[in-house]
Coordinates of C-alpha atoms in Angstrom, one line a residue:
Chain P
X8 CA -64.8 145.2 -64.6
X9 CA -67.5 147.8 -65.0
X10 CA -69.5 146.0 -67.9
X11 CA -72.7 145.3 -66.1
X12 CA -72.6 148.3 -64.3
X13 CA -72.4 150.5 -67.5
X14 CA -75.2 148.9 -69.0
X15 CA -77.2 149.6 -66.2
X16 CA -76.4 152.9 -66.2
X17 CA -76.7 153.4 -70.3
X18 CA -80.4 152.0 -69.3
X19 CA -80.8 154.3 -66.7
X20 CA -80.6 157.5 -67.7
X21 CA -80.6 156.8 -71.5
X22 CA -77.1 157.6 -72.4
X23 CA -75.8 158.7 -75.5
X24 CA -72.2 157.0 -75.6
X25 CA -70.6 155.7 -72.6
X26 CA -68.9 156.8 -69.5
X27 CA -64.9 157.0 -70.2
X28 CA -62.2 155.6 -68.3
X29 CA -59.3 158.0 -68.3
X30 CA -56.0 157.2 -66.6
X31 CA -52.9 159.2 -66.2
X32 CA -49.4 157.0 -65.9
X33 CA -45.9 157.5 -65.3
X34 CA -44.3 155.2 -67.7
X35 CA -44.7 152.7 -70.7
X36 CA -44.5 150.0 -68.7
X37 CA -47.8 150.8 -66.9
X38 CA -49.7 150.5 -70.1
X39 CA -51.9 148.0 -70.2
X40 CA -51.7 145.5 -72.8
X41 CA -53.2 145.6 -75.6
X42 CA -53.2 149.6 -75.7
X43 CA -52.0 151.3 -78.7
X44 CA -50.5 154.9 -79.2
X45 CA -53.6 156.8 -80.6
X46 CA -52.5 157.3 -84.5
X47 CA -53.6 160.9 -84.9
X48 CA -52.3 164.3 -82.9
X49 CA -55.7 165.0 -81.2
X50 CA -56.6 167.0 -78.2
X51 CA -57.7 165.3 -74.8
X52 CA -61.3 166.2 -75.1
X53 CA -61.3 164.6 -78.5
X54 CA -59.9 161.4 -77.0
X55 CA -62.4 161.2 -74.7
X56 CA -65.0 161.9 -76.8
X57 CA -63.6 159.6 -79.7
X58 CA -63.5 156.7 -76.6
X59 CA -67.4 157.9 -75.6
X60 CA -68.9 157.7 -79.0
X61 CA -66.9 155.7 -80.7
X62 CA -65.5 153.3 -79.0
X63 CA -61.3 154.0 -79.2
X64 CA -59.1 153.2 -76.7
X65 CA -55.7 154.2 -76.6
X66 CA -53.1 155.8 -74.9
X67 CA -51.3 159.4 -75.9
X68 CA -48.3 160.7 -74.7
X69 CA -46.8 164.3 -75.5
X70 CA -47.2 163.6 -78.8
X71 CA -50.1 163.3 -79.7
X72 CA -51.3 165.8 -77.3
X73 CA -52.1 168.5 -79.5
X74 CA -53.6 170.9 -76.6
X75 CA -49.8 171.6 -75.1
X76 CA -52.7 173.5 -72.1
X77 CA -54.8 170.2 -71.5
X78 CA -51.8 167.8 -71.4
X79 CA -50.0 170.7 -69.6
X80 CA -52.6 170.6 -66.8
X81 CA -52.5 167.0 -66.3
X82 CA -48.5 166.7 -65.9
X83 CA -47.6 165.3 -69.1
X84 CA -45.4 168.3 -70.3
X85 CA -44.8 171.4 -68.9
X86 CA -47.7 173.9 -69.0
X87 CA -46.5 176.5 -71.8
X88 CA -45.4 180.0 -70.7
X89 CA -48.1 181.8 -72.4
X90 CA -51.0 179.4 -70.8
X91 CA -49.5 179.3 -67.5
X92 CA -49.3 183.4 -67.2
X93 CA -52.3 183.8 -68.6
X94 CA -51.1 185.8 -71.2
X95 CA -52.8 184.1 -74.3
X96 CA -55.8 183.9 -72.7
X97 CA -55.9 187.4 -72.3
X98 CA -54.8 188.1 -75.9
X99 CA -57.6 185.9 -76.5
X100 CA -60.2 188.1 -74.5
X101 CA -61.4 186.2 -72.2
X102 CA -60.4 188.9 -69.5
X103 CA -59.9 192.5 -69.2
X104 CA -56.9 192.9 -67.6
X105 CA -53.7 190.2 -67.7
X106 CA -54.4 190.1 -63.9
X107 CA -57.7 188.9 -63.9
X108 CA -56.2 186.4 -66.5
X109 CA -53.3 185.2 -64.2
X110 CA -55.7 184.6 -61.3
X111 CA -57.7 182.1 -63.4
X112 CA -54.7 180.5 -64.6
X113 CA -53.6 180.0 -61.4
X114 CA -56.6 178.5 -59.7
X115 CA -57.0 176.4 -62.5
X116 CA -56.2 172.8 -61.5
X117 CA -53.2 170.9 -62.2
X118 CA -51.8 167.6 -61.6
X119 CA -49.5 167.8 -58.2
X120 CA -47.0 165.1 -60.7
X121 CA -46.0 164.6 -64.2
X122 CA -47.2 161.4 -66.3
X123 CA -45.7 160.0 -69.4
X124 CA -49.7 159.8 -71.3
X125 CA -53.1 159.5 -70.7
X126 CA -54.9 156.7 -71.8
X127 CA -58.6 156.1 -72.7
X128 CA -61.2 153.8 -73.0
X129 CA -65.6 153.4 -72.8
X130 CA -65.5 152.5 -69.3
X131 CA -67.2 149.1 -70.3
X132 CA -64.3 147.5 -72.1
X133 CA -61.4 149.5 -69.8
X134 CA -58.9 146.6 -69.1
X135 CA -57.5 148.9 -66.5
X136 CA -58.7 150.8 -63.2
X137 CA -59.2 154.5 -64.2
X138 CA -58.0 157.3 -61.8
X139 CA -61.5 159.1 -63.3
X140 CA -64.9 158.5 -64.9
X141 CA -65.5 161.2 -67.5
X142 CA -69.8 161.9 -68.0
X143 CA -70.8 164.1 -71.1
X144 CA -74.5 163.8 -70.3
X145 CA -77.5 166.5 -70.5
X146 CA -78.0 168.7 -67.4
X147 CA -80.9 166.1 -66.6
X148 CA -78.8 163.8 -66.5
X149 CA -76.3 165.3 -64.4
X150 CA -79.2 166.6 -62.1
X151 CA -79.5 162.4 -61.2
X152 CA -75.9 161.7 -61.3
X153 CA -75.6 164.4 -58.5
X154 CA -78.8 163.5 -56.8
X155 CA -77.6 159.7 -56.5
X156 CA -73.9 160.6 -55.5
X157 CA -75.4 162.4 -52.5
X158 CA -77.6 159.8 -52.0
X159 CA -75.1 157.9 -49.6
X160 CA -74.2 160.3 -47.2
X161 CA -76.0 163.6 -47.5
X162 CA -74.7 167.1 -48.0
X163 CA -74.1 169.4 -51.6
X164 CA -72.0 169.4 -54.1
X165 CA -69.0 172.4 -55.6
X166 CA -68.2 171.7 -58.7
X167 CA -65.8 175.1 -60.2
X168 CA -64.5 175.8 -63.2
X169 CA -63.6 179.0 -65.4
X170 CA -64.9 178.5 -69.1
X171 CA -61.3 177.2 -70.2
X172 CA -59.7 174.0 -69.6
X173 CA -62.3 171.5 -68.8
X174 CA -62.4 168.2 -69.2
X175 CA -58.6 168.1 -68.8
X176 CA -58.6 170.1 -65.6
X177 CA -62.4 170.2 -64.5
X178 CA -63.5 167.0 -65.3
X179 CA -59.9 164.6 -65.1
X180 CA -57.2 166.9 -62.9
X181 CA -59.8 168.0 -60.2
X182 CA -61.2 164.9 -59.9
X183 CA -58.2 162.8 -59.4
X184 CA -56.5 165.3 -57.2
X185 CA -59.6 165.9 -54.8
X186 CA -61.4 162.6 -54.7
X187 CA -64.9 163.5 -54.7
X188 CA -66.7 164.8 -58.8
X189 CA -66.5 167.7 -60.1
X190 CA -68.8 169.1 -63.1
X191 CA -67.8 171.7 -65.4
X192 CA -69.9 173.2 -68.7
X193 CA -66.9 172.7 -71.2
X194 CA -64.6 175.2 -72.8
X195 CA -64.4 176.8 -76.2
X196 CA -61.9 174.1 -77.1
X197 CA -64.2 171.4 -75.9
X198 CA -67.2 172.4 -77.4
X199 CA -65.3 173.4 -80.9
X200 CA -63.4 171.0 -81.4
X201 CA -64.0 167.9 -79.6
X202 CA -68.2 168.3 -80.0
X203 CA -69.5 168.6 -77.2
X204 CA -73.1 169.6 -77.4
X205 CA -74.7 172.7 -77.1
X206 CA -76.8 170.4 -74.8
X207 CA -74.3 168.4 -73.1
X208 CA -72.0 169.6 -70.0
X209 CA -69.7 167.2 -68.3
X210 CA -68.9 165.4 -64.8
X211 CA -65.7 163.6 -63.9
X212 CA -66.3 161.1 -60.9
X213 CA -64.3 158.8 -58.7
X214 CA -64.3 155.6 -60.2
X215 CA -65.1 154.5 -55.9
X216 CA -68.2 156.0 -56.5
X217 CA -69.4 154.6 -59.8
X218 CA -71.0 151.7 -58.3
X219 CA -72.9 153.2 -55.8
X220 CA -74.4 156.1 -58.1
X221 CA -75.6 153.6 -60.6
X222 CA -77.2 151.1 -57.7
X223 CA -78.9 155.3 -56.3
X224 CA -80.0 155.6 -59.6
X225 CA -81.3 152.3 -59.5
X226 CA -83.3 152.7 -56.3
X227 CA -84.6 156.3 -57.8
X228 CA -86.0 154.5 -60.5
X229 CA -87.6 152.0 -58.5
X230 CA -89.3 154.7 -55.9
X231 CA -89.9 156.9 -58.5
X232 CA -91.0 155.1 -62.1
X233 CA -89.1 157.5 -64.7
X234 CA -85.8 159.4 -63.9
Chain N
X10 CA -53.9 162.8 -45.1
X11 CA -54.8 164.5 -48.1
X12 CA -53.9 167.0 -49.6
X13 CA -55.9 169.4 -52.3
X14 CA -55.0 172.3 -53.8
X15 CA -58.2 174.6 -54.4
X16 CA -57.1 178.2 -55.2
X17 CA -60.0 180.4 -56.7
X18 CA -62.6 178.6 -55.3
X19 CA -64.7 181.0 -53.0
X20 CA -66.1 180.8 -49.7
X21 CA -69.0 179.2 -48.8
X22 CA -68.0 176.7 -51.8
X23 CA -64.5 176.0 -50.2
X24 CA -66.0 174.8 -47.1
X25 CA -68.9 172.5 -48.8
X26 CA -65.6 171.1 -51.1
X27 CA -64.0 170.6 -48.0
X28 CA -66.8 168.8 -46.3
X29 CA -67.4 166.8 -50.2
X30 CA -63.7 165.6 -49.6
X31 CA -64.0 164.5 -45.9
X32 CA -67.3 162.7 -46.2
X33 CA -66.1 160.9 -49.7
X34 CA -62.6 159.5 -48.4
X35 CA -60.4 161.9 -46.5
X36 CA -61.4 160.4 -42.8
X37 CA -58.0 161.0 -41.1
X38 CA -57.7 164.5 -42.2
X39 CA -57.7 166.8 -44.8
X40 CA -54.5 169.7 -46.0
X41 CA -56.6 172.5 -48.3
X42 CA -54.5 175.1 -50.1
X43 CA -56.7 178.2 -50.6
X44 CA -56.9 181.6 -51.8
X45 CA -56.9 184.1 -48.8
X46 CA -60.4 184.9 -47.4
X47 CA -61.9 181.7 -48.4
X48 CA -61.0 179.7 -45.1
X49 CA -64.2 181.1 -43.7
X50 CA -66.6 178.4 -42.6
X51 CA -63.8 175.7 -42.8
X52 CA -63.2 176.0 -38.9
X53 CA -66.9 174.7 -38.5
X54 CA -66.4 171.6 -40.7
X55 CA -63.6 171.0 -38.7
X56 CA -64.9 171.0 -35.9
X57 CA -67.8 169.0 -37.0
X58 CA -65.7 166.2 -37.7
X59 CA -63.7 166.3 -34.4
X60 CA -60.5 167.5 -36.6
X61 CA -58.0 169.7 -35.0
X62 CA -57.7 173.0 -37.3
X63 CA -54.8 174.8 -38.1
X64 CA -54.2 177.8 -40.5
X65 CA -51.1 178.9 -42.1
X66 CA -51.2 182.1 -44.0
X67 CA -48.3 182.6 -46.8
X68 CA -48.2 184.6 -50.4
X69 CA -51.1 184.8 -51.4
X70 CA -51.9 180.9 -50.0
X71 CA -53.9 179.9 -47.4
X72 CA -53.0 176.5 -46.2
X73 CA -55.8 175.0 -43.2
X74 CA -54.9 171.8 -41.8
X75 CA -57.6 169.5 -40.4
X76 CA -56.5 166.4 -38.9
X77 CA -57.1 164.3 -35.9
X78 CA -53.6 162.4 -35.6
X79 CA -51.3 164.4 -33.0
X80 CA -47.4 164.0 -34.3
X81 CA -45.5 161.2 -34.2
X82 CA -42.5 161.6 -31.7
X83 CA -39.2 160.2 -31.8
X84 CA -36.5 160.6 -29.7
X85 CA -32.8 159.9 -31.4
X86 CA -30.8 160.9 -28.2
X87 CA -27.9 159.1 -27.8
X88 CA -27.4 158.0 -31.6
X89 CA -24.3 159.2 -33.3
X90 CA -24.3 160.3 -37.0
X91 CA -25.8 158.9 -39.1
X92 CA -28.0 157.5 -37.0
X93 CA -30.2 160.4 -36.3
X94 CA -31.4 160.6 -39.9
X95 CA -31.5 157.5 -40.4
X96 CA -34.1 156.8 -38.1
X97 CA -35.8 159.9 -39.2
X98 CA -35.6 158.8 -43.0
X99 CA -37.0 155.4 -42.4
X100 CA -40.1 157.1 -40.0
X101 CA -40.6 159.6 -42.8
X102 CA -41.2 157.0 -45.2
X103 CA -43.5 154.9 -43.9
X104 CA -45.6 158.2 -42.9
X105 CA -48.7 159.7 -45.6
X106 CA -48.1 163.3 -46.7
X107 CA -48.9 166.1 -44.6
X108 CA -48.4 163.7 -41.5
X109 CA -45.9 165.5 -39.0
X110 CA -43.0 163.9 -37.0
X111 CA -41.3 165.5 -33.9
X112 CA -38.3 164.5 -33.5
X113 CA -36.3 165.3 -30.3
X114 CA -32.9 164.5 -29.1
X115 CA -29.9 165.9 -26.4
X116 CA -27.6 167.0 -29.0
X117 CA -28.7 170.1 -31.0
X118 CA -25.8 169.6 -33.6
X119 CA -28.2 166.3 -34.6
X120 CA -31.1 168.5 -35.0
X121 CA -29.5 171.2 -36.5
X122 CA -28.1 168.0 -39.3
X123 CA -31.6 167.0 -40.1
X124 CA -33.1 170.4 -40.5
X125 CA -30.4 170.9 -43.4
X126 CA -31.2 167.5 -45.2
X127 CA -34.8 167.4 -44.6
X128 CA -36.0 169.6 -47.6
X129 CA -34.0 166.3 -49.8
X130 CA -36.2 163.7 -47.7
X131 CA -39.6 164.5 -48.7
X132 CA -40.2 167.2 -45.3
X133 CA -40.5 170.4 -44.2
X134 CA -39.6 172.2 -41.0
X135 CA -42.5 173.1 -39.6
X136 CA -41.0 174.4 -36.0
X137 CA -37.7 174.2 -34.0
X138 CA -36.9 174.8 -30.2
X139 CA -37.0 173.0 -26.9
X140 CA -38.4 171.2 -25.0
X141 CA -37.4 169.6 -21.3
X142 CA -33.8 169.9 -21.6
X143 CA -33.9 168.8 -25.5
X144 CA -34.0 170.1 -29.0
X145 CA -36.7 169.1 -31.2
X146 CA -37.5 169.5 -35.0
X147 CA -41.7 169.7 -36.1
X148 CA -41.6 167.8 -39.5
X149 CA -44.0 167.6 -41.9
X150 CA -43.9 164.9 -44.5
X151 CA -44.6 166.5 -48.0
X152 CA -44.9 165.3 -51.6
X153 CA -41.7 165.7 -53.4
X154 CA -41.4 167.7 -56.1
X155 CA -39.6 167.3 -59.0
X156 CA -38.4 170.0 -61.7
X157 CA -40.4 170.5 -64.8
X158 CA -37.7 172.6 -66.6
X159 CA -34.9 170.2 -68.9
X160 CA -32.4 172.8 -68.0
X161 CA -32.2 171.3 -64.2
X162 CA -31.4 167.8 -63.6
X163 CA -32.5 166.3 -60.3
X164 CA -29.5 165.4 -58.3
X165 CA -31.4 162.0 -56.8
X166 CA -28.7 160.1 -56.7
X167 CA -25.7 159.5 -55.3
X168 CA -22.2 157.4 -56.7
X169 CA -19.6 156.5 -54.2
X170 CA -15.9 156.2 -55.3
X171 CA -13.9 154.0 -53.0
X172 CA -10.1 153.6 -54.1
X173 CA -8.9 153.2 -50.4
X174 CA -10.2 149.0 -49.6
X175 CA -9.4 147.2 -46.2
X176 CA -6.0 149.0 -46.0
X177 CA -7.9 152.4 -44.2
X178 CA -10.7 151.6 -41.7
X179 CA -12.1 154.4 -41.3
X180 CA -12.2 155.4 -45.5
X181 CA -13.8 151.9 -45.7
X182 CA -16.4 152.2 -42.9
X183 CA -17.6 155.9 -44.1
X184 CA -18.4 154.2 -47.7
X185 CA -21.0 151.9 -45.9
X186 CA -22.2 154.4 -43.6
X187 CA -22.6 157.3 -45.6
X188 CA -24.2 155.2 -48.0
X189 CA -26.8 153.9 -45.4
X190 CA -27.3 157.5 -44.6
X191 CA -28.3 158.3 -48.3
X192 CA -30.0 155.8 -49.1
X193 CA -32.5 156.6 -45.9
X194 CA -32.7 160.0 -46.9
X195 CA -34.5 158.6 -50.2
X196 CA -31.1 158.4 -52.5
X197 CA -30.4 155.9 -55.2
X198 CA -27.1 154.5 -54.1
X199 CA -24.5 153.2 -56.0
X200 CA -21.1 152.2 -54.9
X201 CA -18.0 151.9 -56.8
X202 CA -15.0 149.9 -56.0
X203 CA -11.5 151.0 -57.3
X204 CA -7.7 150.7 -56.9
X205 CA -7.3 149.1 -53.5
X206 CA -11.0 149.6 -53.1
X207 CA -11.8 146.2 -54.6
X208 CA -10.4 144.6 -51.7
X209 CA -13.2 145.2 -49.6
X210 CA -15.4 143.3 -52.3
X211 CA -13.2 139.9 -51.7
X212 CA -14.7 137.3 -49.8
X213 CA -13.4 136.9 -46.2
X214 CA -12.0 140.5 -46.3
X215 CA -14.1 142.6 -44.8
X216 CA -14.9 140.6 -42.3
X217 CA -11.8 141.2 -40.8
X218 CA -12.7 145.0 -39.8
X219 CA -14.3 145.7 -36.9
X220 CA -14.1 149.3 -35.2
X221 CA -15.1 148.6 -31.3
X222 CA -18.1 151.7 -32.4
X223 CA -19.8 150.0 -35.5
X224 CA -21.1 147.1 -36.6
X225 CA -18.5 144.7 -38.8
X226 CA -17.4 145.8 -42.3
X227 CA -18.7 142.7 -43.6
X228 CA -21.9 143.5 -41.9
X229 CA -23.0 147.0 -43.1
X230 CA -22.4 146.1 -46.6
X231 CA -24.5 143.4 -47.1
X232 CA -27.0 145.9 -45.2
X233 CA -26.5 148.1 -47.6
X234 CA -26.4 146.7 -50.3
X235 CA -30.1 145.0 -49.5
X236 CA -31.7 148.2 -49.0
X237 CA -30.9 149.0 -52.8
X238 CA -27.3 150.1 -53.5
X239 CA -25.7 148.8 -56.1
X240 CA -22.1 147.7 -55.9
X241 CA -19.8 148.0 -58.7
X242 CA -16.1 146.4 -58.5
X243 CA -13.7 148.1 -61.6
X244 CA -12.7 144.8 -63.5
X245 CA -9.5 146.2 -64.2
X246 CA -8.4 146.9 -60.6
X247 CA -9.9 143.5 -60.0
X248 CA -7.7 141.9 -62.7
X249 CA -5.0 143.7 -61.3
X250 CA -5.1 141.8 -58.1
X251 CA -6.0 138.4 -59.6
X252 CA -9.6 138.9 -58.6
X253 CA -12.8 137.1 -60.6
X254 CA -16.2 137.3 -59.9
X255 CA -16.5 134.5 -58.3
X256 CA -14.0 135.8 -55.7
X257 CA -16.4 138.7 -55.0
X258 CA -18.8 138.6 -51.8
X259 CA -22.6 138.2 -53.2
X260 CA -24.6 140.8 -54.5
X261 CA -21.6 142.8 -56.1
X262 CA -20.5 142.8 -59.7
X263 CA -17.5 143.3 -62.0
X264 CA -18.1 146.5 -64.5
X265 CA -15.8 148.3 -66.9
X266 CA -14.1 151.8 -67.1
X267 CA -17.2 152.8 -69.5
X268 CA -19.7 151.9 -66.6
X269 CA -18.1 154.2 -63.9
X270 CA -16.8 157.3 -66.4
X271 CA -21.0 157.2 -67.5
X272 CA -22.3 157.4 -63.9
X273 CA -19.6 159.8 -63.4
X274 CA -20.8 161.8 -66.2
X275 CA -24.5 161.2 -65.1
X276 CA -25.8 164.8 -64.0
X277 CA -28.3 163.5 -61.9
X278 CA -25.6 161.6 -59.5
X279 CA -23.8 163.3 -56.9
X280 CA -20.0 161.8 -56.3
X281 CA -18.4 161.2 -53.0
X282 CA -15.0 159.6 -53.3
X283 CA -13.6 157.6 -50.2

């Protein structure tokens, strides 16, 4: 579906790993075939890294969630009590007071319905339309991404996030719920355990836009040698 | 019409999210849940894109509507129950969230009846009053939500018991109707025929009653039962009375005791015997 376009874009910009295809459903039944539960109890950011530089593609349902926040955030179980007060993260110090915790907690976004998994794949062999593209690319990189998304139709770009919670509710949950990308510089789960680099942040994108951001990226090249 | 839910996010960044959204997809309008103080600046972007813009301030929640489409109007004067929310049911359904209906009508017992079962048909009351000699109800079509916690089923559906048949009209006619009436409110339907209930379920029968006000028996059951509802005969009372399946009218089935004691038992149904 995206095959050449991926390549393109690998070429492009020089990408380590590829783009993921991350899709949230609501039953078994809308598993594509083919798709296997993921074997180990990971969290989401691990999936999607495992997909981007490995290859693996696979769906995970509660399960195999191991981040009860991240699949919490994207409707496949209830958010826990103590993430969704803010509580732990306060316990945690992130914030001074539980009230500045609970604000954050609150903004942070979550899916508007629940889902039975979340399945991934590199967007190159996804056998299935994703609800979101997930980038973990160098802030160069990103700098082009953003400069050929606006290339289309103009104006700026507001990506948000807090420091916790991001490439389930940053880079998949905002994405998918708004329509238009979002970037985000990971969280301490992300970056610990799921390796994302010191040099790396990350962008979710509409998979409507994919297209016209690698054929930007394209014309960049053209007009101006090197990206 | 979409709609985003964007707490935290401070002005001037709500407003360029906002435009982002617009320009990327949301042409027809745009709902933005926000944290109070950062509407400022979304009144311009409105305006820029010829969007009507409408703020409604709650707990801390600041909800701005920007769309261009004007509500939908429809008139239900002179319909008798259930046709009212009928009507508004099958509107509502074919309408995008955060679209808005207003519907009027001469009788204010009708409006008053769909302001109580809206919150179960995917709306919201967004105003009531009236206008040139009529009531009317300002709907909004909103996603429906659905209960995160084990502890509380959803009551989604509804099972109706009818152990009355041909014998009583007006017991036979309100399983039809009332299912009609569920089932346009968004309901799963399932009907159950017991006792002397089964009779209706014979073929020939229930074409034989006809009230002067409705629509053949006959009639509104085969509607009903192709907008969804499933129709269950008890195989005992059907045994009873000599009955087999292939003297039941199409599109209605023989089940056992076990079938109706397990919807019966079934937390999410809600049961209405006739």
């Amino acid at each position: 579906m995206y095959e050449e376009k991926v390549k393109e874009l690998k070429e492009l910009l020089g990408l380590k790993g590829s783009p993921v295809a991350v899709k949230l459903v609501k039953s078994a039944d809308e598993i594509p075939e083919g798709y296997l539960k993921i074997s180990e109890k990971k969290r989401h950011c691990e999936f999607v890294q495992d997909a981007r530089l490995t290859g693996n593609k696979g769906y995970a349902t509660s399960d195999e969630h191991m981040c009860k926040g991240g699949a919490g955030v994207m409707g496949i179980e209830p958010l826990p009590v103590s993430v969704a007060s803010g509580k732990m993260y306060h316990q945690l110090g992130n914030f001074e007071t539980p009230e500045g915790a609970q604000e954050t907690v609150a903004a942070i976004p979550k899916s508007s319905e629940n889902y039975y998994a979340s399945i991934y794949s590199p967007l190159e062999s996804a056998e299935y339309e994703p609800d979101v593209i997930v980038l973990v690319i160098t802030p160069k990189q990103a700098l082009r991404v953003s400069q050929a998304y606006l290339r289309a139709k103009g104006g700026r770009i507001s990506s948000d996030y807090s420091g916790i919670q991001s490439l389930c509710a940053d880079a998949v949950v905002a994405v998918k719920e708004r329509g238009v990308p979002n970037m985000t510089l990971g969280c301490s789960g992300s970056r610990k355990y799921a390796k994302v680099a010191d040099e790396e942040v990350v962008i979710g994108i509409p998979p409507k836009n994919f297209v016209d951001i690698v054929d930007a990226l394209k014309t960049f090249k053209g007009k101006w040698g090197e990206l | 019409m979409k709609t985003v839910q964007a707490l935290g996010i401070k002005a001037p960044n709500s407003a360029i999210l906002a435009e982002n959204i617009i320009k990327n997809g949301a042409d027809d309008g745009l709902i933005l849940t926000l944290s109070p103080g950062s509407e400022e600046g979304l009144e311009n972007i409105a305006e820029k894109y010829g969007f009507a813009f409408e703020m409604e301030n709650s707990d801390k929640q600041v909800v701005v509507r920007m769309t261009k489409s004007q509500a939908v109007e429809l008139d239900v004067t002179g319909e008798t129950c259930p046709g009212p929310i009928i009507l508004v049911g099958d509107k509502l359904s074919s309408m995008a969230t955060g679209e808005r209906l207003k519907v009027k009508s001469k009788s204010s017992e009708a409006i008053e009846d769909i302001a109580i079962s809206i919150p179960e048909m995917s709306g919201k009351v967004v105003e009531k009053g009236t206008d040139d000699n009529k009531s009317y109800i300002l709907l909004e079509k909103v996603e429906k939500t659905t209960s995160t916690s084990t502890a509380v089923a959803n009551r989604d559906k509804v099972l109706v018991a009818q152990s009355n048949g041909i014998g009583n009209a007006e017991r036979a006619y309100a399983t039809f109707i009332f299912s009609k009436a569920a089932l346009s409110m968004g309901k799963k339907v399932t009907i159950f025929l017991l006792m002397d209930g089964v009779s209706i379920a014979k073929k020939g029968n229930a074409k034989k009653v006809k009230h002067p006000a409705f629509d053949r028996l006959d009639k509104l059951m085969i509607e009903v039962i192709e907008m969804g509802a499933k129709v269950y005969v008890c195989e005992l009372s059907a045994e009873f009375r000599g009955m087999k399946q292939d003297d039941l009218v199409k599109g209605t089935s023989l089940a056992g005791a076990a079938t109706y004691i397990t919807l019966l038992s079934d937390p999410t149904y809600a049961v209405v015997n006739f």
